[in-house]
Amino acid sequence: MVDNFSGPSPSAAQLGRRQRLALGALGASFLMVAVDSTIVYVAIPSIQRGLELSTATVQWLMSAFLISFGGVLLISTRLADLFGRRRLFTTGLAVVTAASLLSAVAWSGGVLIVARALQGTGAALVATTALPLLALALGNGPARSRALGLWTVIGAFGGTAGLLLGGLLTDGPGWRWVFLVNVPVGIAAALLVPILPADPCARAGRPLDVAGAASLIGALALFGWTIVGAFAAEASAASAALRLAGAVVLLLLFLVVESRAARPLVRPGLLRSRTRLAGLIVLFTAGTVVDGVLLLITLYGQESLGLSATGFGALMVTLTLPSVIGSYAGQAVALRHGLRTVAMAGMALAGAGLLALAMVRGPLATGNILSVLPVIGVGAGAAFVAAQIAVTLGATDADSPATSGLTDASFSMGGAIGLATVSAALVAHQTAPGSAAGPAQVAAGLQTAFTVAAGLAVVGLLAALLLLRRGGAPLPVGRLDM
């Protein structure tokens, strides 16, 4: 509430100014997180050349961010209960800003990957706390409604803005600026933190499930490493089996920890719902499709088609903007025809688009990509919104933070696995570590990668078909935050 601001009660004019400052600080921070979800894709080929990274390694620039972001999301609401949203928001800003600066000056691939993991951690803390803080700062009324509308726009178009900004920065001052641009934003937002409302924290009897979060993040990281490592030219069956075994052990440990935790990250009963389970699978597979396509097209478009980073960013708008359209259209259709229809149609469209790209014989042309990306975008957006509704449908107020975290975490984790999978398909067609593949090898690698991505879309389609009931309970009417 507004009266949580520290200091004496402000006048109406002062309150309006403080609200605008709070909106500016929180909105800029949320935009920074939204932009960070895509801005690095544009710079990947330049980073790969600058730091001499292999294709197997370069996918970790995004996977490290997505795994840490998704894993920390599951625990961040509990952290906010313990330490307070404003304190957690400040910590997230500091981590994102410092990690962005480290990314900008990174002297090796390993340093950059570690910095990206830290960046994802900070971004998750900011994403979790910014909107609740805004609600506290603005209170109820028209100002809050307008701000929430702006929030939806930022979330929907932040990814597109990241692609366009990333292209301009990479072609201009260089790839390091896609990270450096966060630093002044983070500092400016941090300077405004004192005007944000304080909130209750340090609630007794709410232990933090660190072991559960750590085991899940570790399992996903090892699983991604196993997928990529298995297809590398110097791959060892023994080391791949060892990593896979480690991933399985950590996943089992996560399940054991969650079953015994006083306050588990995810209440077991939440996952007994067929509808919610289907939504999580569809979200996961939609993440694999979107992030997999972004990686494949940026590597191929800039390396083989000769597109500039700016040209690539403009090209990928034909994926991101249709995904926004698909999400709004999908919500409208779901209100009339149900979640099952929208989720199945969305995954079918995305899968068909991927198969169309896989069936192109010889090198892909820009026209092939332009004709198919909108189809994939609309399908992924529709599937995402149907799955988002499925996960949150019927959740109690107490379960709402957990279901919200599951929604974003499933999509992010799916993106990380999708990146690992498609990069593994590309690496499998290289003749030697670090070698430059010829046109025939590139075409074969792309066909395999797009086919694998289409197979992942089929998994989402089957989950919607088998687990989502035909018809079902009435759906809530209203706009969803994307």
XYZ file of C-alpha atoms in Angstrom:
482
model
C 0.000 0.000 0.000
C 1.052 3.589 -0.548
C 1.198 4.316 3.160
C 4.140 1.896 3.416
C 6.416 4.634 2.050
C 8.905 5.653 4.680
C 8.823 9.171 6.093
C 5.890 11.547 6.625
C 2.728 11.240 4.574
C 3.308 13.050 1.275
C 0.920 15.494 -0.286
C -1.066 14.504 -3.374
C 1.461 16.198 -5.655
C 4.399 14.546 -3.921
C 2.673 11.181 -4.007
C 2.165 11.476 -7.750
C 5.843 12.242 -8.262
C 6.929 9.306 -6.120
C 4.585 7.023 -7.979
C 6.065 8.105 -11.285
C 9.585 7.535 -9.995
C 8.622 4.099 -8.666
C 7.030 3.191 -11.998
C 10.137 4.386 -13.818
C 12.552 2.389 -11.646
C 10.505 -0.794 -11.610
C 9.423 -0.568 -15.249
C 12.987 0.021 -16.464
C 14.212 -2.927 -14.405
C 11.519 -5.239 -15.762
C 12.228 -4.057 -19.308
C 15.916 -4.820 -18.748
C 15.022 -8.408 -17.780
C 12.662 -8.799 -20.763
C 15.274 -7.435 -23.176
C 17.963 -9.701 -21.698
C 15.896 -12.755 -22.654
C 16.702 -12.186 -26.352
C 19.381 -9.512 -26.771
C 22.299 -11.963 -26.541
C 21.001 -14.182 -29.367
C 21.796 -11.464 -31.880
C 25.389 -11.205 -30.670
C 26.138 -14.956 -30.462
C 28.079 -15.224 -33.772
C 30.198 -12.171 -32.866
C 30.843 -13.543 -29.375
C 31.728 -16.923 -30.857
C 34.338 -15.361 -33.127
C 35.661 -12.947 -30.525
C 36.189 -15.566 -27.807
C 36.836 -18.479 -30.206
C 33.986 -20.644 -28.894
C 32.765 -23.891 -30.425
C 29.095 -24.442 -31.326
C 28.853 -26.917 -28.456
C 30.023 -24.230 -26.033
C 28.190 -21.212 -27.402
C 24.718 -22.516 -26.511
C 25.698 -22.267 -22.832
C 25.677 -18.479 -23.166
C 21.889 -18.748 -23.172
C 21.428 -22.053 -21.340
C 23.324 -20.802 -18.279
C 21.018 -17.775 -18.099
C 17.829 -19.815 -18.616
C 18.683 -22.567 -16.122
C 19.622 -20.147 -13.342
C 16.643 -17.902 -14.145
C 14.152 -20.795 -14.108
C 15.636 -22.442 -11.033
C 15.785 -19.278 -8.941
C 12.203 -18.392 -9.909
C 11.015 -21.457 -8.014
C 12.589 -20.233 -4.793
C 12.398 -16.458 -5.175
C 8.910 -16.004 -3.728
C 10.077 -17.765 -0.557
C 13.119 -15.517 -0.453
C 10.815 -12.510 -0.707
C 8.846 -13.793 2.300
C 12.022 -14.145 4.329
C 13.910 -11.004 3.383
C 11.313 -8.625 1.930
C 10.573 -7.710 -1.683
C 12.424 -4.400 -1.676
C 15.573 -5.964 -0.255
C 15.373 -8.836 -2.747
C 14.746 -6.424 -5.631
C 17.820 -4.415 -4.613
C 19.906 -7.590 -4.433
C 18.668 -8.684 -7.854
C 19.553 -5.306 -9.362
C 23.038 -5.463 -7.881
C 23.636 -8.984 -9.160
C 22.330 -8.219 -12.674
C 24.391 -5.033 -12.913
C 27.607 -6.618 -11.640
C 27.130 -9.726 -13.799
C 26.441 -7.577 -16.865
C 29.660 -5.658 -16.273
C 31.575 -8.932 -15.871
C 29.994 -10.226 -19.109
C 31.059 -7.070 -20.933
C 34.713 -7.487 -19.942
C 34.788 -11.314 -20.131
C 38.116 -12.601 -21.450
C 37.070 -16.221 -21.992
C 34.024 -18.346 -22.679
C 34.096 -19.819 -19.187
C 34.025 -16.398 -17.537
C 31.156 -15.280 -19.757
C 29.116 -18.422 -19.028
C 29.546 -17.941 -15.268
C 28.574 -14.270 -15.626
C 25.479 -15.256 -17.608
C 24.432 -17.673 -14.862
C 24.753 -14.858 -12.321
C 22.814 -12.563 -14.639
C 19.967 -15.080 -14.784
C 19.945 -15.328 -10.996
C 19.643 -11.577 -10.569
C 17.046 -11.315 -13.335
C 14.832 -13.873 -11.572
C 14.936 -11.858 -8.345
C 14.006 -8.657 -10.196
C 11.219 -10.351 -12.196
C 9.677 -11.834 -9.036
C 9.632 -8.650 -6.975
C 9.145 -5.753 -9.398
C 5.408 -6.163 -10.048
C 4.391 -6.743 -6.380
C 6.420 -3.667 -5.416
C 4.642 -1.653 -8.091
C 1.260 -2.756 -6.727
C 2.331 -1.691 -3.238
C 3.582 1.682 -4.480
C 0.502 2.586 -6.518
C -2.252 1.117 -4.370
C -5.716 0.680 -5.884
C -7.109 2.982 -8.517
C -6.709 4.156 -12.122
C -2.931 4.701 -11.825
C -2.431 1.073 -10.894
C -4.605 -0.163 -13.752
C -2.716 1.946 -16.282
C 0.614 0.762 -14.896
C -0.411 -2.894 -15.125
C -1.424 -2.326 -18.725
C 2.020 -0.877 -19.405
C 3.544 -3.898 -17.660
C 1.775 -6.248 -20.066
C 3.122 -4.273 -23.034
C 6.675 -4.410 -21.646
C 6.461 -8.176 -21.163
C 4.951 -8.794 -24.576
C 7.312 -6.648 -26.630
C 10.479 -6.782 -24.531
C 11.794 -9.776 -26.463
C 11.324 -8.001 -29.794
C 13.022 -4.884 -28.436
C 15.952 -7.026 -27.317
C 16.489 -8.442 -30.801
C 16.413 -5.026 -32.447
C 18.573 -3.304 -29.816
C 21.026 -6.186 -29.794
C 21.490 -5.942 -33.539
C 22.189 -2.215 -33.441
C 24.665 -2.541 -30.579
C 26.495 -5.516 -32.088
C 26.877 -3.852 -35.481
C 27.777 -0.548 -33.817
C 30.087 -0.401 -30.809
C 30.361 -4.209 -30.584
C 28.940 -7.276 -28.818
C 30.211 -6.289 -25.376
C 27.692 -3.435 -25.377
C 24.730 -5.828 -25.289
C 25.817 -6.455 -21.691
C 27.235 -3.035 -20.875
C 23.917 -1.321 -21.673
C 22.443 -2.861 -18.500
C 24.922 -1.104 -16.216
C 23.542 2.477 -16.340
C 19.971 1.152 -16.156
C 20.794 -0.912 -13.081
C 22.591 1.970 -11.362
C 19.784 4.440 -12.091
C 17.136 2.027 -10.783
C 19.212 1.320 -7.660
C 19.407 5.029 -6.863
C 15.592 5.134 -6.820
C 15.168 2.120 -4.522
C 14.780 4.266 -1.345
C 11.503 5.702 -2.664
C 9.984 2.215 -3.049
C 7.607 1.012 -0.310
C 8.919 -1.244 2.451
C 7.102 -4.545 2.924
C 6.843 -7.172 5.683
C 9.583 -9.784 5.755
C 11.307 -12.403 7.890
C 8.158 -14.427 8.479
C 8.761 -17.104 11.080
C 8.221 -20.755 10.322
C 8.831 -20.504 6.562
C 12.102 -22.391 5.960
C 13.945 -22.028 2.674
C 14.280 -25.172 0.542
C 17.792 -24.518 -0.734
C 18.555 -28.228 -1.233
C 15.529 -28.680 -3.481
C 16.378 -25.714 -5.695
C 20.088 -26.615 -5.902
C 19.411 -30.248 -6.821
C 16.926 -29.284 -9.554
C 19.222 -26.672 -11.118
C 22.150 -29.096 -10.976
C 20.121 -31.891 -12.593
C 19.076 -29.686 -15.505
C 22.604 -28.360 -16.036
C 24.057 -31.886 -16.105
C 21.298 -33.071 -18.421
C 22.019 -30.269 -20.899
C 25.758 -30.979 -20.688
C 25.046 -34.657 -21.387
C 23.048 -33.876 -24.525
C 25.687 -31.576 -25.997
C 28.668 -33.668 -24.910
C 27.241 -36.871 -26.356
C 27.419 -35.462 -29.901
C 30.829 -33.799 -29.696
C 33.553 -35.267 -31.875
C 35.678 -36.144 -28.837
C 32.675 -37.546 -26.941
C 33.297 -40.352 -24.471
C 30.486 -42.789 -23.777
C 31.748 -43.265 -20.229
C 31.783 -39.533 -19.410
C 28.355 -39.041 -20.999
C 26.950 -41.925 -18.945
C 28.519 -40.479 -15.799
C 26.960 -37.042 -16.394
C 23.580 -38.599 -17.150
C 23.769 -40.693 -13.991
C 24.614 -37.569 -12.010
C 21.601 -35.771 -13.488
C 19.296 -38.668 -12.577
C 20.674 -38.840 -9.026
C 20.150 -35.102 -8.529
C 16.620 -35.313 -9.930
C 15.789 -38.180 -7.564
C 17.339 -36.193 -4.727
C 15.074 -33.269 -5.640
C 12.007 -35.518 -5.430
C 13.108 -36.948 -2.070
C 13.871 -33.504 -0.637
C 10.534 -32.128 -1.819
C 8.614 -35.065 -0.329
C 10.161 -34.421 3.102
C 10.412 -30.629 3.131
C 8.229 -28.782 5.607
C 7.496 -26.218 2.888
C 8.475 -27.713 -0.491
C 9.105 -25.515 -3.501
C 6.111 -27.153 -5.170
C 3.314 -28.693 -3.115
C 2.984 -32.325 -4.336
C -0.758 -31.975 -4.761
C -0.265 -29.285 -7.407
C 1.190 -31.794 -9.856
C -1.586 -34.347 -9.429
C -3.828 -32.332 -11.728
C -3.796 -33.654 -15.298
C -4.599 -30.198 -16.606
C -1.720 -28.558 -14.741
C 0.731 -31.314 -15.722
C -0.262 -30.960 -19.382
C 0.228 -27.208 -19.177
C 3.729 -27.624 -17.766
C 4.730 -30.071 -20.515
C 3.357 -27.788 -23.233
C 5.189 -24.802 -21.715
C 8.406 -26.814 -21.570
C 8.157 -27.891 -25.209
C 7.155 -24.398 -26.346
C 10.333 -23.126 -24.679
C 12.442 -25.712 -26.521
C 10.931 -24.640 -29.837
C 11.288 -20.860 -29.394
C 14.824 -20.821 -28.030
C 15.978 -23.599 -30.336
C 14.777 -21.699 -33.392
C 16.405 -18.469 -32.198
C 19.783 -20.189 -31.850
C 19.584 -22.010 -35.184
C 18.556 -18.955 -37.172
C 21.106 -16.619 -35.597
C 23.979 -19.011 -36.346
C 22.792 -19.771 -39.869
C 21.544 -16.297 -40.757
C 24.724 -14.474 -39.789
C 27.279 -17.140 -40.712
C 25.807 -18.641 -43.906
C 23.364 -16.042 -45.227
C 25.665 -13.138 -44.400
C 23.037 -11.156 -42.503
C 24.245 -8.388 -40.233
C 23.285 -8.541 -36.579
C 20.749 -5.770 -37.235
C 19.370 -7.671 -40.208
C 19.016 -10.797 -38.120
C 17.221 -8.880 -35.371
C 14.764 -7.492 -37.906
C 14.273 -10.958 -39.404
C 13.411 -12.494 -36.034
C 10.686 -9.923 -35.446
C 8.669 -12.140 -37.794
C 8.797 -14.762 -35.019
C 8.372 -12.649 -31.883
C 5.563 -10.316 -32.984
C 3.387 -13.160 -34.347
C 3.912 -14.964 -31.030
C 2.329 -11.981 -29.243
C -0.574 -12.045 -31.717
C -0.920 -15.792 -31.237
C -1.068 -15.436 -27.468
C -3.914 -12.915 -27.537
C -5.796 -14.805 -30.242
C -5.238 -18.061 -28.382
C -6.729 -16.652 -25.210
C -9.838 -15.494 -27.084
C -10.279 -18.870 -28.794
C -9.712 -20.759 -25.517
C -12.607 -18.898 -23.917
C -14.913 -20.343 -26.582
C -13.415 -23.679 -27.537
C -11.280 -24.752 -24.580
C -7.626 -25.099 -23.725
C -7.172 -28.451 -25.419
C -8.076 -27.104 -28.846
C -5.758 -24.089 -28.571
C -2.806 -26.017 -27.128
C -3.058 -28.749 -29.771
C -3.489 -26.287 -32.635
C -0.596 -24.154 -31.383
C 1.859 -27.029 -31.062
C 0.688 -28.450 -34.418
C 1.363 -25.113 -36.140
C 4.804 -24.798 -34.551
C 5.676 -28.400 -35.441
C 4.467 -27.999 -39.024
C 6.582 -24.877 -39.468
C 9.666 -26.658 -38.151
C 9.066 -29.628 -40.430
C 8.705 -27.274 -43.383
C 12.179 -25.877 -42.643
C 13.584 -29.391 -42.154
C 12.250 -30.509 -45.537
C 14.033 -27.778 -47.507
C 16.665 -29.473 -49.649
C 19.971 -27.679 -49.796
C 20.779 -24.351 -48.125
C 17.922 -22.355 -46.621
C 17.131 -19.019 -48.229
C 15.877 -15.929 -46.431
C 12.534 -16.398 -48.173
C 12.150 -19.884 -46.676
C 12.715 -18.492 -43.205
C 10.449 -15.466 -43.648
C 7.559 -17.618 -44.870
C 7.704 -20.042 -41.929
C 8.724 -18.036 -38.841
C 5.306 -16.320 -38.485
C 3.611 -19.728 -38.456
C 5.944 -20.978 -35.728
C 5.478 -17.738 -33.776
C 1.670 -17.801 -33.855
C 1.628 -21.469 -32.887
C 4.090 -21.075 -30.005
C 2.258 -18.013 -28.679
C -1.143 -19.745 -28.741
C 0.251 -22.880 -27.088
C 1.988 -20.764 -24.433
C -1.116 -18.886 -23.362
C -3.263 -22.048 -23.278
C -0.638 -23.808 -21.168
C -0.286 -20.776 -18.891
C -4.016 -20.837 -18.184
C -3.904 -24.614 -17.620
C -1.169 -24.319 -14.995
C -2.833 -21.511 -13.038
C -6.457 -22.687 -13.448
C -8.025 -23.628 -10.134
C -5.019 -22.634 -8.013
C -5.772 -21.222 -4.577
C -4.404 -17.873 -3.434
C -1.791 -19.733 -1.383
C -0.674 -21.719 -4.446
C -0.627 -18.767 -6.858
C 3.073 -17.879 -6.301
C 4.077 -21.514 -6.869
C 2.029 -21.903 -10.050
C 3.356 -18.592 -11.388
C 6.906 -19.738 -10.697
C 6.225 -23.111 -12.336
C 4.901 -21.378 -15.447
C 7.987 -19.252 -16.048
C 10.427 -21.917 -14.850
C 9.006 -24.587 -17.186
C 9.314 -22.304 -20.205
C 12.864 -21.251 -19.258
C 14.030 -24.793 -18.516
C 12.514 -25.972 -21.794
C 14.465 -23.260 -23.575
C 17.708 -24.446 -21.983
C 17.124 -28.061 -23.024
C 16.044 -26.942 -26.496
C 19.292 -25.003 -26.933
C 21.323 -28.016 -25.848
C 19.421 -30.343 -28.179
C 19.610 -28.292 -31.369
C 23.249 -27.365 -30.805
C 24.008 -31.068 -30.344
C 22.448 -31.774 -33.747
C 24.650 -29.117 -35.352
C 27.804 -30.344 -33.615
C 27.109 -33.891 -34.792
C 27.719 -32.752 -38.388
C 31.120 -31.195 -37.752
C 34.092 -33.264 -38.848
C 36.394 -32.197 -35.998
C 36.266 -29.991 -32.917
C 36.242 -26.353 -33.904
C 36.294 -27.120 -37.640
C 34.299 -25.047 -40.093
C 31.525 -27.188 -41.560
C 30.947 -27.023 -45.291
C 27.619 -26.005 -46.898
C 26.453 -29.628 -47.179
C 27.233 -30.279 -43.510
C 25.507 -27.074 -42.429
C 22.382 -27.988 -44.422
C 22.358 -31.518 -42.988
C 22.849 -30.205 -39.456
C 19.983 -27.749 -39.843
C 17.653 -30.411 -41.229
C 18.430 -32.677 -38.284
C 18.061 -29.867 -35.743
C 14.738 -28.655 -37.149
C 13.461 -32.241 -37.259
C 14.407 -32.757 -33.613
C 12.694 -29.483 -32.670
C 9.571 -30.617 -34.543
C 9.665 -33.847 -32.551
C 9.710 -31.838 -29.327
C 6.654 -29.924 -30.548
C 4.919 -33.283 -31.091
C 5.584 -34.112 -27.431
C 3.675 -30.970 -26.462
C 0.899 -31.864 -28.896
C 0.525 -35.345 -27.378
C 0.525 -33.912 -23.842
C -2.351 -31.604 -24.787
C -4.216 -34.449 -26.534
C -3.866 -37.018 -23.765
C -3.914 -34.935 -20.597
C -6.125 -31.920 -21.304
C -9.781 -32.800 -21.081
C -12.194 -31.934 -23.842
C -14.358 -29.020 -22.667
C -13.739 -28.648 -18.921
C -14.427 -25.898 -16.439
C -15.219 -22.367 -17.625
C -12.115 -20.289 -18.174
C -11.453 -17.006 -16.386
C -12.103 -13.972 -18.519
C -9.428 -11.270 -18.592
C -6.065 -10.391 -19.981
C -3.059 -12.447 -18.990
C 0.334 -10.962 -18.336
C 2.763 -12.362 -20.856
